[in-house]
Each structure stands twice: as structure tokens, then as C-alpha cells.
Coordinates of C-alpha atoms in Angstrom, one line a residue:
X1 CA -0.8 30.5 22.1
X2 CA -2.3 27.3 20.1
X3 CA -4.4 28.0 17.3
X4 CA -6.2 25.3 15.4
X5 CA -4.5 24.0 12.0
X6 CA -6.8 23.8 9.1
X7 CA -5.5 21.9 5.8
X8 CA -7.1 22.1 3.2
X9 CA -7.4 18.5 1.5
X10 CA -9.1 17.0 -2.0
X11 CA -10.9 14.2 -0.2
X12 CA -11.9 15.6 2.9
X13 CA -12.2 19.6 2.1
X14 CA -10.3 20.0 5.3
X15 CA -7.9 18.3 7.9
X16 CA -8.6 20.1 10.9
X17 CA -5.4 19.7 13.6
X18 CA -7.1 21.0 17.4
X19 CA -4.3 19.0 19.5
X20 CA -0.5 20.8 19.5
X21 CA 0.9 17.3 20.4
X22 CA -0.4 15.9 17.1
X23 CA 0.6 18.9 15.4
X24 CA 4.0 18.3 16.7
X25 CA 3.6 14.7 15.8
X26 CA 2.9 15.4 11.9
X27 CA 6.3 18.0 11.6
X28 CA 8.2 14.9 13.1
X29 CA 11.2 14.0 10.2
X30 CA 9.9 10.4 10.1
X31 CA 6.5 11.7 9.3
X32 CA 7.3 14.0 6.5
X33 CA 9.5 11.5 5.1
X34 CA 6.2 10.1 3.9
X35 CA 5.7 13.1 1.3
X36 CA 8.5 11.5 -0.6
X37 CA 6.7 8.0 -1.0
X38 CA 4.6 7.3 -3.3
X39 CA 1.1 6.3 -2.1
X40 CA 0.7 3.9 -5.0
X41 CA 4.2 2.9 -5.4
X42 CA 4.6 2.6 -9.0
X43 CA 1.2 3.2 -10.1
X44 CA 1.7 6.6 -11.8
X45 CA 3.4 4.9 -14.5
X46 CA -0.4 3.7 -15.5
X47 CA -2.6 6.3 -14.3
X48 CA -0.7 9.5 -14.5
X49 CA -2.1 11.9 -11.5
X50 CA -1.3 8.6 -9.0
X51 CA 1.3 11.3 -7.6
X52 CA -0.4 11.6 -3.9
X53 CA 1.7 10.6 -1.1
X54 CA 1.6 8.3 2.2
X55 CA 2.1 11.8 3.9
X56 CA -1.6 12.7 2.4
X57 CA -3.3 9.6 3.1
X58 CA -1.7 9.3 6.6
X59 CA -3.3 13.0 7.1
X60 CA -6.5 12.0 5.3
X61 CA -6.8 8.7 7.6
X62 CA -6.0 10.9 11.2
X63 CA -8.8 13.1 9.5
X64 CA -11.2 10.0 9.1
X65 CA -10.6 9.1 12.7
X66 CA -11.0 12.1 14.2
X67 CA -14.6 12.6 12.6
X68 CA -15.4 9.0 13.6
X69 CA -14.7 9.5 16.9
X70 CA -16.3 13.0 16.8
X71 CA -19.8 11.5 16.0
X72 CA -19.4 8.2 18.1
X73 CA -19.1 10.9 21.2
X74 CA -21.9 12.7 20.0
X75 CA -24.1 9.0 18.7
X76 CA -24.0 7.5 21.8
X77 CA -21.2 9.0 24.2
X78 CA -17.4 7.6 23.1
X79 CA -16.2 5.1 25.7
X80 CA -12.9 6.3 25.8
X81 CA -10.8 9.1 28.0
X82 CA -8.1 11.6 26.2
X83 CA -5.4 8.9 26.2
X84 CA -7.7 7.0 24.2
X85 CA -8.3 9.5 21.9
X86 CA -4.8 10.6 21.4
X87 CA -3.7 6.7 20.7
X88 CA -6.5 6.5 17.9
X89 CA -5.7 9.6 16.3
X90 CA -1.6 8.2 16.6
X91 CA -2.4 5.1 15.1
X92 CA -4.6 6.4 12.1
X93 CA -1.7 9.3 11.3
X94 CA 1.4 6.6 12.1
X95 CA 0.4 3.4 10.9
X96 CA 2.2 3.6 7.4
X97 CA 5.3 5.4 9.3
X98 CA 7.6 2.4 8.1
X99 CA 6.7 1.9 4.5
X100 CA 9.6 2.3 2.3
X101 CA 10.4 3.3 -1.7
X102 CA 7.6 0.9 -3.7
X103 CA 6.4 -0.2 -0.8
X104 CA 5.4 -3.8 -1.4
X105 CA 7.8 -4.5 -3.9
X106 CA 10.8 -3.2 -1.8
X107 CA 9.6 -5.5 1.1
X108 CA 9.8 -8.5 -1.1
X109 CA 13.2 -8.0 -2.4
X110 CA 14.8 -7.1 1.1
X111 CA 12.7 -9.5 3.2
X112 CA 12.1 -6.4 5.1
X113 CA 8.1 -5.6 5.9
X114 CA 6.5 -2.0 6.7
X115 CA 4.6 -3.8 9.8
X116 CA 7.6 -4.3 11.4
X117 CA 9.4 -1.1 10.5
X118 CA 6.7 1.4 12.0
X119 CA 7.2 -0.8 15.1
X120 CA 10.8 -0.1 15.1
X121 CA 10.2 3.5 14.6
X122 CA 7.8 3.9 17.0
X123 CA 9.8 2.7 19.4
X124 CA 13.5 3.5 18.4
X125 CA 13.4 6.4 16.5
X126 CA 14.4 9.5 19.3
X127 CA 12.0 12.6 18.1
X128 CA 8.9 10.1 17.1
X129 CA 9.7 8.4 21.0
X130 CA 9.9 11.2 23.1
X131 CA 6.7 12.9 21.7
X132 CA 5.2 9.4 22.7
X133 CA 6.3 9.2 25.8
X134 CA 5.1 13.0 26.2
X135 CA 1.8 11.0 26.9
X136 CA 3.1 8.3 29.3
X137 CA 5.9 5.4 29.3
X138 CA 3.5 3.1 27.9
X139 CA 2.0 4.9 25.1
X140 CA 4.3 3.9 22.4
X141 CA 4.0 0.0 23.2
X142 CA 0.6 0.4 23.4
X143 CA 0.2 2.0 20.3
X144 CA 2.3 -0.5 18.3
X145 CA 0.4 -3.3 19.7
X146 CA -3.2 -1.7 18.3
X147 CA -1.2 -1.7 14.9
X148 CA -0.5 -5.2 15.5
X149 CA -3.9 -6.1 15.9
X150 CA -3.1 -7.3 20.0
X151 CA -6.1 -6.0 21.2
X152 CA -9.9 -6.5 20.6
X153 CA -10.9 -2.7 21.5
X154 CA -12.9 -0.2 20.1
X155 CA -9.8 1.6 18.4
X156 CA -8.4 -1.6 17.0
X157 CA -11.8 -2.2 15.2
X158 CA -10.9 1.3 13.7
X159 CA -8.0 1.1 12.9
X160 CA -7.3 -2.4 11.4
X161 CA -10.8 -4.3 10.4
X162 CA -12.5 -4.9 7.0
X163 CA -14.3 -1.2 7.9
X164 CA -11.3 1.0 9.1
X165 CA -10.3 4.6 8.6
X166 CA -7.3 3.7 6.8
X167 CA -9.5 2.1 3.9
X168 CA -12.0 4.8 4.0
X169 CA -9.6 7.1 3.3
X170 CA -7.6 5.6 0.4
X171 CA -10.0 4.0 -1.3
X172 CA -11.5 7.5 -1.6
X173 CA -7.7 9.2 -2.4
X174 CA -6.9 6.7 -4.6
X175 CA -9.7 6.7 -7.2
X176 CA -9.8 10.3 -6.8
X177 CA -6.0 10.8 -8.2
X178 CA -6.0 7.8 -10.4
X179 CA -9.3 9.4 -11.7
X180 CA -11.8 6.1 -11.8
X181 CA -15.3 6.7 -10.4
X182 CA -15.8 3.0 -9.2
X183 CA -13.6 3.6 -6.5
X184 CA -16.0 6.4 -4.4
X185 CA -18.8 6.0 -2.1
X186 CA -20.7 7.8 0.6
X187 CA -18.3 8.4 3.5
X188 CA -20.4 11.0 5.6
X189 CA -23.1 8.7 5.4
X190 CA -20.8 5.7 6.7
X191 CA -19.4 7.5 8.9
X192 CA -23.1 8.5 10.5
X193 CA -24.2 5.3 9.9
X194 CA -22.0 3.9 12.9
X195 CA -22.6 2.8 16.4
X196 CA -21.6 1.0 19.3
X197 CA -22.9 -2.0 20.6
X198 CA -21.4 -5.0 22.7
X199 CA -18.3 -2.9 22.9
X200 CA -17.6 -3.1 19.2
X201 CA -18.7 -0.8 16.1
X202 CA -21.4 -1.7 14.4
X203 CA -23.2 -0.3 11.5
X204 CA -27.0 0.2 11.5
X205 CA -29.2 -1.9 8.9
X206 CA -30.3 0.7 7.1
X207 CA -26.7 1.3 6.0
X208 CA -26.3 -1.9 4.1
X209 CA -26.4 -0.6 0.5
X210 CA -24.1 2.0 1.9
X211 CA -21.7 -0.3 2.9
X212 CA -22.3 -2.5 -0.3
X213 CA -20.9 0.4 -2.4
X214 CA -17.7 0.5 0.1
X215 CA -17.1 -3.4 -0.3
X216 CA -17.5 -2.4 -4.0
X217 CA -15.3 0.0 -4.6
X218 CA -13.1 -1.7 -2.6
X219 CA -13.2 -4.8 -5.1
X220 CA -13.4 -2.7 -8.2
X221 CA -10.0 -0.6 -6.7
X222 CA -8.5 -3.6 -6.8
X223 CA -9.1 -5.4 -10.0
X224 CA -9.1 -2.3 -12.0
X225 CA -6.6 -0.1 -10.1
X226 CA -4.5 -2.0 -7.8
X227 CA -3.9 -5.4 -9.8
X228 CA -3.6 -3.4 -13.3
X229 CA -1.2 -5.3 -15.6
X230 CA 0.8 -2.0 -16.1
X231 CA 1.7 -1.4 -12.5
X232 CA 1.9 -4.7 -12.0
X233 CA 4.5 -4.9 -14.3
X234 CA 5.9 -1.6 -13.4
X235 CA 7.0 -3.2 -9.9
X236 CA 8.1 -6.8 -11.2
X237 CA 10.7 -4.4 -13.2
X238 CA 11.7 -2.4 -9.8
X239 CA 12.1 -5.8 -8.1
X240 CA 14.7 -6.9 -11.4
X241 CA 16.5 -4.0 -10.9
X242 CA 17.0 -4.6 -7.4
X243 CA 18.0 -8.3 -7.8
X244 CA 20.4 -7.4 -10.1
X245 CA 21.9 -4.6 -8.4
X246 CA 22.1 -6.9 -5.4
X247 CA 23.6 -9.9 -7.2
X248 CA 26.0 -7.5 -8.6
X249 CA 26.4 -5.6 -5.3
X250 CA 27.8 -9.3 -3.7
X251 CA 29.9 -10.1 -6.6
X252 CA 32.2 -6.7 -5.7
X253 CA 31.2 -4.8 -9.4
X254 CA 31.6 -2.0 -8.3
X255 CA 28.3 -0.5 -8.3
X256 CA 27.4 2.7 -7.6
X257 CA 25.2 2.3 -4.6
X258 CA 23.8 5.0 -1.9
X259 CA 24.8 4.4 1.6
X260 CA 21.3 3.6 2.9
X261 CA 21.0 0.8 0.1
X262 CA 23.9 -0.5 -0.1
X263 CA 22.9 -1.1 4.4
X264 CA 20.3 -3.4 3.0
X265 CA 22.0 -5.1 0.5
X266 CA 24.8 -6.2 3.1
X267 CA 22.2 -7.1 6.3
X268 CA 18.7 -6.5 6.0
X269 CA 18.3 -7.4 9.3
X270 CA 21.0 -5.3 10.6
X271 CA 20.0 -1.8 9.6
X272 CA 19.4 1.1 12.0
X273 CA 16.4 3.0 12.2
X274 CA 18.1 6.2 11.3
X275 CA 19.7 4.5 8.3
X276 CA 16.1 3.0 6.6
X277 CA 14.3 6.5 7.4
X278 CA 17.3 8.0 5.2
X279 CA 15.4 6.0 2.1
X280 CA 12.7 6.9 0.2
X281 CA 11.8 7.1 -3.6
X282 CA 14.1 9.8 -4.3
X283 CA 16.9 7.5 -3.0
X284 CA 16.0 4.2 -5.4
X285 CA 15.2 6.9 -8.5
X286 CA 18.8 8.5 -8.3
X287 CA 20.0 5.3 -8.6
X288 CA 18.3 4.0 -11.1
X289 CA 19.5 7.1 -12.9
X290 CA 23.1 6.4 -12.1
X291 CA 22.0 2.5 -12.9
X292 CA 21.1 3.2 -16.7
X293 CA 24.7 4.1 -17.4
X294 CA 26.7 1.5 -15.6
X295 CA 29.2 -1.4 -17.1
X296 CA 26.4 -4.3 -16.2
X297 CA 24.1 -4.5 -19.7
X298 CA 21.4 -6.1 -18.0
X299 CA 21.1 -3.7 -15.2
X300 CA 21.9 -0.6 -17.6
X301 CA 18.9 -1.8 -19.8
X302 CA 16.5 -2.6 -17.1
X303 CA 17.2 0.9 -14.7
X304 CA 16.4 2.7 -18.7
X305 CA 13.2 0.9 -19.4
X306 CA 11.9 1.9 -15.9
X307 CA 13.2 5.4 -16.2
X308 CA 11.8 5.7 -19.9
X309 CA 8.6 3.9 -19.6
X310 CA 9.8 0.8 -21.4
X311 CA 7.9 -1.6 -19.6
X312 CA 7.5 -5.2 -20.1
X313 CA 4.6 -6.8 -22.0
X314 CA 2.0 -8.3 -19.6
X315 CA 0.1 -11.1 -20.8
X316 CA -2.8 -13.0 -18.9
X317 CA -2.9 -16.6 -18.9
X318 CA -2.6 -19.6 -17.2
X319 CA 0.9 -20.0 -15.7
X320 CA 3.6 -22.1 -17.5
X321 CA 4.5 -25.9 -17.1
X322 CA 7.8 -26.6 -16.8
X323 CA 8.1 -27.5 -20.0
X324 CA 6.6 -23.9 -21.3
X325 CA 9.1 -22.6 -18.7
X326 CA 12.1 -24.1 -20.0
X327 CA 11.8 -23.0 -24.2
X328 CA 10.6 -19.9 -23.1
X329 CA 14.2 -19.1 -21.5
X330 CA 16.2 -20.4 -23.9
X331 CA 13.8 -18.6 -26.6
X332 CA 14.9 -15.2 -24.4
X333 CA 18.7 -16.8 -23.9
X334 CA 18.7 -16.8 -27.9
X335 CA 17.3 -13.0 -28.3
X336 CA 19.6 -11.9 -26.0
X337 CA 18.0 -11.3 -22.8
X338 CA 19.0 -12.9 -19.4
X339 CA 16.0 -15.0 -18.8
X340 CA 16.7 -14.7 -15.0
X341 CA 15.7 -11.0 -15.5
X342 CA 13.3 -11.1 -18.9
X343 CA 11.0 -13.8 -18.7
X344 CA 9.0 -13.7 -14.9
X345 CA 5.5 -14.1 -14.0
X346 CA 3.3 -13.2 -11.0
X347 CA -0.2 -14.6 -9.3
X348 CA -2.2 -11.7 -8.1
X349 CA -5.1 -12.1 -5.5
X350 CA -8.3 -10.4 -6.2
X351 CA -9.4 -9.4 -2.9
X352 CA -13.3 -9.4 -1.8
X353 CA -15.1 -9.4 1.5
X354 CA -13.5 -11.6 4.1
X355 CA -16.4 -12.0 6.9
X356 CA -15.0 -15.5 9.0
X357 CA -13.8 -13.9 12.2
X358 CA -13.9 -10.4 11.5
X359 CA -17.3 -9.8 9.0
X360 CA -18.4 -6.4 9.6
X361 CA -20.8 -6.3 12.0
X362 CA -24.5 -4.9 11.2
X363 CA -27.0 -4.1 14.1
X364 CA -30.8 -4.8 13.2
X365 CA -33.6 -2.8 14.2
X366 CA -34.5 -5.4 16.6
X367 CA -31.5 -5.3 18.8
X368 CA -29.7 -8.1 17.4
X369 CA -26.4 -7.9 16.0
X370 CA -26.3 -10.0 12.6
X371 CA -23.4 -9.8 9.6
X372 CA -23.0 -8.4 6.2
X373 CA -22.5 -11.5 4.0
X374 CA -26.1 -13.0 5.8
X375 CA -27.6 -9.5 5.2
X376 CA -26.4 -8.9 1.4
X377 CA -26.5 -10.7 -1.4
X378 CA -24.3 -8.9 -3.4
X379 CA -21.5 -9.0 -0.5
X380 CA -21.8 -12.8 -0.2
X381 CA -21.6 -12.8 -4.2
X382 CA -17.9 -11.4 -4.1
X383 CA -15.3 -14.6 -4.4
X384 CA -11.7 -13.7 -3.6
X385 CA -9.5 -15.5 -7.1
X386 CA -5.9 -15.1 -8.3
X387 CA -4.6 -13.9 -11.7
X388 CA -1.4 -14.9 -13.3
X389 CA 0.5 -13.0 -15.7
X390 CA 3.4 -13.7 -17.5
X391 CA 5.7 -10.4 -18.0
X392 CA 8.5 -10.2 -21.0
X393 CA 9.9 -7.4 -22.9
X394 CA 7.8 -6.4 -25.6
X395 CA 10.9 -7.0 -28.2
X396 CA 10.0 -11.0 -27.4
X397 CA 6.5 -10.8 -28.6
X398 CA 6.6 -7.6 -31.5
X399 CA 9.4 -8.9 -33.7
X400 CA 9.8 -10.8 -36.8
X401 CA 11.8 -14.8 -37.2
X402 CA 11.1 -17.9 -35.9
X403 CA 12.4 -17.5 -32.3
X404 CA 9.5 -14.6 -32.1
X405 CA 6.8 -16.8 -33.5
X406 CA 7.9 -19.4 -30.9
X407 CA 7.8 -17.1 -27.9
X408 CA 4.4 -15.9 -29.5
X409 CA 3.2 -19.8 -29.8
X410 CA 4.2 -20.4 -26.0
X411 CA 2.5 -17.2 -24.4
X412 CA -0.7 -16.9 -26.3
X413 CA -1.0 -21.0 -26.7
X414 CA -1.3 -20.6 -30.9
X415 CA 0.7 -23.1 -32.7
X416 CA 4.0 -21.5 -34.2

């Protein structure tokens, strides 16, 4: 006999479970894989509880959901039947099914993207399928075409807009285990703030400043947590390690490489299902381990200065002509490093509030339906803007001769 799950949660309090099927869904191998991914890819190497999971956020954004729904029903009677209900609750629990180890970083070495791997999962992997298709033939293509934004419903606005349960929940997670205060704001009040109205969900204009302190935190997450120069920095040394092991993997070195890897180093394009849910972070971090000793000094040094906390030196500023470019690589040539794997840099966008096409929609007392940016000042006041760093081993900046005092002139744009 069923029995409600209760889990107890740090964001939430508790994730309450009432439907078997998405009991059975959570316990699915592809799902628990997610407890061995770092939410925050490689985050904790700045902010040192960063050690939640995409398992908890996947939990805490089904838990998001179902309270959303809960009060639409009881706000002004949900829209939608059972199926509906089960393919919103699916979608908020599965839709990071298909991230892999560092996440974003591993996507842009291996050309592969987490989009289209929770696609592929969703619809190849056997035990995720067949609980699926427990609901009918075309629930899992359904499903996967809500996460790719192919529909204009209800649940779509819910699960993929600028006010989704997916945000709500890790904004909330994140600052809560990276330990910032900037990141929080009134969920319960958000949440009961909601409506419906020209079959879409709207918020009601007395939640503005309510909604103002989500599009903040939101923007604060991401320049203070998200975009910080150490995690940055963290992941453009992951993505080194990777292009060297893969450069090295081509050549026939010899490298120790695990089976799953080594599947994407051959064919991206080309790997099974069953082969990427074999990786996850435990995977990468074994070899990296096995990395630090190999015959290759440049990978050797880089896998230790990730496994050590030896990052590289992240400086703000205006990226390099080609000029600046070209002395700073032979100033890392003459120090010894390989300035193909010492000397990168990296724009990073700021995000803010993007309202053209898919503004969050606010519902005024007098029946209209306006949007935030015409309704808030401080909303329309947010500009999205880039940042470019330039990342080098500290060695190239901290040490003593004229090569140093070069490098030193060309970064900081002092005379040498």
C-alpha cells in the first residue's frame, strides 16, 4: 500500500512525493546519477559548502511545481487534467536529466549540450522510457518538446520562462549553500502572488517589489556567484585539462583514459545513451587523479593544480590586441609554460531581465495585463554586459626578472 514520501529538504523544509509513479521516477538510475554532479560545477573551489547536487535541485524544482500547481488549483481552478499534472511535475524533476561532469564546461569541450542529452534520455534510455510510456505512447515526446520550449501552454511558462520553477528553486539553493544573502527572496509569497489570465501565468500587481527582489537576486547570483573570477577560472582549467588529454588522446600517448571518456574523445556524436549516463564527476576526478602523474608535463601540471587548488590568476580587463596576445605567449613560451594551455581568457555575460517576447507578465487591478520592465523602474534599470578576464598561472605575474615585469606590464597596462 502507497504511503506518501516526505523529504526533508534545506530550501523547502519538505519535498512531499503523493504520486508512486514519480516516486518510481526519482529511484530511476538516470535520476540518481544526478547526486554525483555537482549543482555548481566547479564552484566549491570558491565557496566551500557549493557541494549540493542536481539530484537536490531537480527534487527542490518538482517540489516548486507541485506547490505552484497546488495553489493555481485552489486560486482559480488549474486548467489541466492528471496527464497534465504528471507532465509538469516530469518536466520540473527531469529537465537537468542530461547534464554531465562541469556541466557547461564539459559541453564546450565535447560539442555535446545537456538540452540535447535529456532529450536523448528521455527517449532512449529503457527504465526512464517505459515509466514514461506507463502514462501513454506520447508522453515522453511530449514531455521533451515542453523542455524544448515547442509549446506556448501553461506548463511551458512554468517550466522554461524568465519566472519558472527551475529558477525559483536554485536561485534559492544556490545562495543558500554558497552562503550569500543577495541571492534569497520571498518564494511563498511568489508563489501566492500568481494567477491565470489569457491562458498564461501572470502575477498580480501588488507582487511587483516581490518579483523585483527575484530579478535581483537573480542578477546579484550571477555577478557575484555565478560569474566569480575563481570559478571562472576553476572551469577554464577543467576545459585545459580536457584539451590536452584529447590532443594527447588523438596523438596515441597512451593515456590513461576511462571507457566512457575516452567514447567522447573518439565520436562525440556517436556515444550511446548508456555510455554518457556512465559519466559523472567521479569519472573526470579519477582521472584527473591518474592525470597528475602521467608522462605529459603539461597535463601532469594542470590535472595537480586543479586537484590542489592551484588555480590560475584571473585578472579583469579589457581583452588583448593581437599584439598584447602575441608577447604575452612568447613571455609564457620563455617561462616555460605552453601558452596554448597557460595564457587564455574568457567574455562572461552578465545576465539581467530579458522582457522582448517573453517579459513576465503582470496583471493590473483593472483587468489589464501590462509588463514588468513598464511597471518597474528598477527592472528596466538592469542592462545585460560582458566581462573579460584574462587567466594565467600565478607564477607569470608573482615572480621576480624582466620576463615577469613584462607579463606584469601587458596584463595590468603599467609600463615595464
Amino acid at each position: 500500500m502507497w504511503t506518501n514520501k516526505v523529504l526533508k529538504d534545506p530550501v523547502h523544509d519538505e519535498v512531499l512525493v503523493e504520486d508512486p509513479w514519480v516516486w518510481r521516477l526519482i529511484n530511476t538510475a538516470a535520476v540518481q546519477r544526478l547526486r554525483r554532479i555537482h549543482q555548481l560545477g566547479t564552484s566549491y573551489l570558491t565557496f566551500h559548502g557549493a557541494e549540493h547536487s542536481r539530484f537536490t535541485h531537480s527534487l527542490g524544482a518538482y517540489e516548486t511545481m507541485r506547490r505552484v500547481l497546488l495553489h493555481l488549483e485552489q486560486e482559480c481552478g488549474w486548467p489541466g487534467d492528471e496527464r497534465d499534472r504528471k507532465l509538469a511535475l516530469a518536466a520540473a524533476l527531469l529537465h537537468d536529466v542530461g547534464h554531465g561532469p562541469f556541466s557547461h564546461t564539459f559541453e564546450s569541450v565535447y560539442d555535446v549540450h545537456h538540452e540535447q542529452w535529456t532529450r536523448r534520455i528521455l527517449l532512449e534510455d529503457p527504465e526512464l522510457r517505459g515509466l514514461l510510456d506507463e502514462v501513454d505512447e506520447t508522453f515522453a515526446v511530449d514531455l521533451v518538446g515542453l523542455l524544448q520550449k515547442q509549446s506556448d501552454s501553461v506548463i511551458q511558462q512554468l517550466i522554461t520562462s524568465q519566472l519558472d520553477v527551475d529558477r525559483m528553486d536554485y536561485l534559492l539553493r544556490d545562495a543558500l549553500h554558497t552562503g550569500v544573502s543577495y541571492g534569497r527572496f520571498e518564494l511563498a509569497r511568489l508563489v501566492r502572488s500568481m494567477t491565470l489570465a489569457d491562458g498564461q501565468v501572470v502575477l498580480k500587481e501588488q507582487a511587483v517589489h516581490t518579483v523585483e527582489q527575484y530579478i535581483l537576486a537573480r542578477y546579484f547570483m550571477y555577478t557575484q556567484v555565478y560569474l566569480h573570477p575563481v570559478t571562472i577560472g576553476s572551469d577554464v582549467l577543467v576545459g585545459q585539462i580536457l584539451r590536452r588529454a584529447g590532443e594527447l588522446w588523438a596523438q596515441g600517448a597512451g593515456l590513461e583514459m576511462p571507457e566512457p571518456l575516452a567514447a567522447l574523445f573518439v565520436d562525440s556524436g556517436r556515444v550511446s545513451v548508456a555510455a554518457y549516463l556512465e559519466m559523472d564527476e567521479s569519472t573526470l576526478l579519477y582521472a584527473f587523479r591518474r592525470w597528475t602523474k602521467c608522462d605529459d608535463p603539461v597535463l601532469a601540471d594542470l590535472a595537480r593544480r586543479f586537484v590542489n587548488r592551484r588555480l590560475f590568476a584571473a585578472v579583469t580587463r579589457p581583452e588583448p590586441d593581437s599584439a598584447a596576445w602575441a608577447a604575452l605567449r612568447t613571455a609564457a613560451r620563455a617561462l616555460g609554460f605552453h601558452p596554448d594551455y597557460y595564457v587564455c581568457g574568457r567574455s562572461s555575460a552578465i545576465a539581467a531581465y530579458v522582457y522582448r517576447g517573453e517579459g513576465i507578465p503582470i496583471l493590473k487591478t483593472d483587468g489589464s495585463i501590462s509588463e514588468l520592465s513598464r511597471e518597474s523602474r528598477i527592472v528596466r534599470s538592469l542592462i545585460p554586459d560582458t566581462e573579460y578576464r584574462l587567466f594565467l598561472p600565478k607564477e607569470m605575474l608573482e615572480g621576480e626578472g624582466p620576463v615577469v615585469e613584462r607579463v606584469r606590464s601587458l596584463v595590468y597596462g603599467h609600463k615595464a
